[in-house]
């Protein structure tokens, strides 16, 4: 019995490494309907880079992404950092004791202020940061204030072509 298939938009590529610019295309990819729970909220992206190899997501793979703007800790997400898209594991951290000092210092440097003590010049402290963690032991996680990123969806499937 043949499996039904769906045509999902292939919206471009996403970085599994340093973020790259998201480019939209008018391409579609046929996928088995059994891989997609919410077809109206699902799209595909081609992966570029090596940062997710320990999770089995390789350069050239196509990921299926369910469009949503929230995620649970540990989920693999597609996030926009400025105008650039990346795929990483998502973790929301609360409380400065759970956040590396170098991440706090880098955040204050990007946002302005700070003197290296986890507070900025106005005395504001970090109580929540988002970690986008690669699945590659040679790469460091990226840390952001929640206002610096936009979640575009959670990875719900993977398609790999063997040549």
mmCIF file of C-alpha atoms in Angstrom, residues 13-129:
data_model
loop_
_atom_site.group_PDB
_atom_site.id
_atom_site.type_symbol
_atom_site.label_atom_id
_atom_site.label_comp_id
_atom_site.label_asym_id
_atom_site.label_seq_id
_atom_site.Cartn_x
_atom_site.Cartn_y
_atom_site.Cartn_z
ATOM 1 C CA UNK A 13 19.124 26.531 4.476
ATOM 2 C CA UNK A 14 19.955 26.794 8.131
ATOM 3 C CA UNK A 15 23.338 26.755 9.799
ATOM 4 C CA UNK A 16 24.518 23.909 11.931
ATOM 5 C CA UNK A 17 27.554 25.946 12.885
ATOM 6 C CA UNK A 18 27.775 29.726 12.863
ATOM 7 C CA UNK A 19 24.441 31.323 11.984
ATOM 8 C CA UNK A 20 23.841 32.034 8.290
ATOM 9 C CA UNK A 21 21.340 34.248 6.566
ATOM 10 C CA UNK A 22 17.947 32.634 6.057
ATOM 11 C CA UNK A 23 17.062 32.630 2.383
ATOM 12 C CA UNK A 24 13.558 31.802 1.221
ATOM 13 C CA UNK A 25 13.012 29.777 -1.934
ATOM 14 C CA UNK A 26 10.022 28.616 -3.925
ATOM 15 C CA UNK A 27 10.987 24.949 -3.635
ATOM 16 C CA UNK A 28 8.974 22.090 -2.198
ATOM 17 C CA UNK A 29 9.897 18.650 -0.923
ATOM 18 C CA UNK A 30 7.703 15.559 -0.893
ATOM 19 C CA UNK A 31 7.652 13.781 2.474
ATOM 20 C CA UNK A 32 5.648 10.848 3.815
ATOM 21 C CA UNK A 33 2.574 12.157 5.627
ATOM 22 C CA UNK A 34 3.456 9.891 8.564
ATOM 23 C CA UNK A 35 6.405 12.218 9.337
ATOM 24 C CA UNK A 36 4.229 15.313 9.725
ATOM 25 C CA UNK A 37 1.678 15.862 12.457
ATOM 26 C CA UNK A 38 0.714 19.478 11.616
ATOM 27 C CA UNK A 39 1.232 20.026 7.880
ATOM 28 C CA UNK A 40 -0.071 23.593 8.028
ATOM 29 C CA UNK A 41 2.719 24.556 10.470
ATOM 30 C CA UNK A 42 5.577 22.472 9.078
ATOM 31 C CA UNK A 43 8.332 23.443 6.653
ATOM 32 C CA UNK A 44 11.713 22.098 5.596
ATOM 33 C CA UNK A 45 15.236 23.537 5.730
ATOM 34 C CA UNK A 46 18.500 22.179 4.348
ATOM 35 C CA UNK A 47 21.250 21.945 6.976
ATOM 36 C CA UNK A 48 24.659 23.458 6.339
ATOM 37 C CA UNK A 49 27.502 22.794 8.757
ATOM 38 C CA UNK A 50 28.748 20.360 11.379
ATOM 39 C CA UNK A 51 27.489 21.643 14.737
ATOM 40 C CA UNK A 52 24.744 19.030 15.170
ATOM 41 C CA UNK A 53 26.626 15.902 14.063
ATOM 42 C CA UNK A 54 26.507 14.274 17.517
ATOM 43 C CA UNK A 55 22.696 14.350 17.244
ATOM 44 C CA UNK A 56 22.889 12.740 13.804
ATOM 45 C CA UNK A 57 22.073 15.924 11.868
ATOM 46 C CA UNK A 58 24.620 16.143 9.066
ATOM 47 C CA UNK A 59 25.608 18.707 6.463
ATOM 48 C CA UNK A 60 23.139 18.420 3.564
ATOM 49 C CA UNK A 61 20.319 16.819 5.576
ATOM 50 C CA UNK A 62 16.825 18.261 5.364
ATOM 51 C CA UNK A 63 15.117 18.962 8.688
ATOM 52 C CA UNK A 64 11.374 19.222 9.157
ATOM 53 C CA UNK A 65 10.459 22.123 11.415
ATOM 54 C CA UNK A 66 7.150 22.668 13.178
ATOM 55 C CA UNK A 67 6.538 26.410 13.342
ATOM 56 C CA UNK A 68 6.232 27.606 16.968
ATOM 57 C CA UNK A 69 7.774 30.315 19.123
ATOM 58 C CA UNK A 70 8.304 28.314 22.318
ATOM 59 C CA UNK A 71 10.458 25.311 23.155
ATOM 60 C CA UNK A 72 11.221 23.003 26.042
ATOM 61 C CA UNK A 73 14.753 22.645 27.382
ATOM 62 C CA UNK A 74 16.705 20.163 25.291
ATOM 63 C CA UNK A 75 14.582 20.456 22.153
ATOM 64 C CA UNK A 76 16.326 21.070 18.837
ATOM 65 C CA UNK A 77 15.168 24.428 17.505
ATOM 66 C CA UNK A 78 15.571 26.760 14.581
ATOM 67 C CA UNK A 79 16.280 30.242 15.910
ATOM 68 C CA UNK A 80 16.860 33.597 14.294
ATOM 69 C CA UNK A 81 19.768 35.567 15.711
ATOM 70 C CA UNK A 82 19.359 38.956 14.074
ATOM 71 C CA UNK A 83 18.927 38.154 10.374
ATOM 72 C CA UNK A 84 20.655 34.782 10.633
ATOM 73 C CA UNK A 85 19.176 31.320 11.216
ATOM 74 C CA UNK A 86 20.747 28.510 13.213
ATOM 75 C CA UNK A 87 19.763 25.042 14.433
ATOM 76 C CA UNK A 88 20.818 24.101 17.976
ATOM 77 C CA UNK A 89 19.535 22.575 21.212
ATOM 78 C CA UNK A 90 17.573 25.101 23.287
ATOM 79 C CA UNK A 91 18.037 25.719 27.015
ATOM 80 C CA UNK A 92 16.539 28.553 29.067
ATOM 81 C CA UNK A 93 18.590 29.302 32.191
ATOM 82 C CA UNK A 94 17.293 31.229 35.193
ATOM 83 C CA UNK A 95 19.472 32.689 37.906
ATOM 84 C CA UNK A 96 22.992 34.040 37.432
ATOM 85 C CA UNK A 97 24.526 31.093 39.298
ATOM 86 C CA UNK A 98 23.459 28.825 36.412
ATOM 87 C CA UNK A 99 25.042 31.034 33.761
ATOM 88 C CA UNK A 100 28.793 31.102 33.046
ATOM 89 C CA UNK A 101 30.374 34.447 33.927
ATOM 90 C CA UNK A 102 31.924 34.760 30.456
ATOM 91 C CA UNK A 103 28.425 34.500 28.932
ATOM 92 C CA UNK A 104 27.152 37.258 31.231
ATOM 93 C CA UNK A 105 30.139 39.465 30.409
ATOM 94 C CA UNK A 106 29.711 38.898 26.660
ATOM 95 C CA UNK A 107 26.021 39.748 26.881
ATOM 96 C CA UNK A 108 26.690 43.029 28.671
ATOM 97 C CA UNK A 109 29.385 43.840 26.132
ATOM 98 C CA UNK A 110 26.878 43.316 23.281
ATOM 99 C CA UNK A 111 24.070 45.199 25.016
ATOM 100 C CA UNK A 112 26.262 47.894 26.557
ATOM 101 C CA UNK A 113 27.315 48.396 30.157
ATOM 102 C CA UNK A 114 28.701 45.947 32.658
ATOM 103 C CA UNK A 115 31.921 45.781 34.556
ATOM 104 C CA UNK A 116 32.507 42.037 34.723
ATOM 105 C CA UNK A 117 30.557 41.361 37.926
ATOM 106 C CA UNK A 118 27.336 40.087 36.312
ATOM 107 C CA UNK A 119 25.682 43.492 36.563
ATOM 108 C CA UNK A 120 25.575 46.416 34.184
ATOM 109 C CA UNK A 121 26.348 50.033 35.050
ATOM 110 C CA UNK A 122 22.710 50.580 36.100
ATOM 111 C CA UNK A 123 22.907 47.666 38.546
ATOM 112 C CA UNK A 124 20.735 45.367 36.426
ATOM 113 C CA UNK A 125 21.671 41.723 36.688
ATOM 114 C CA UNK A 126 21.090 38.771 34.432
ATOM 115 C CA UNK A 127 18.356 36.471 35.666
ATOM 116 C CA UNK A 128 17.558 34.648 32.423
ATOM 117 C CA UNK A 129 19.604 33.706 29.387
#
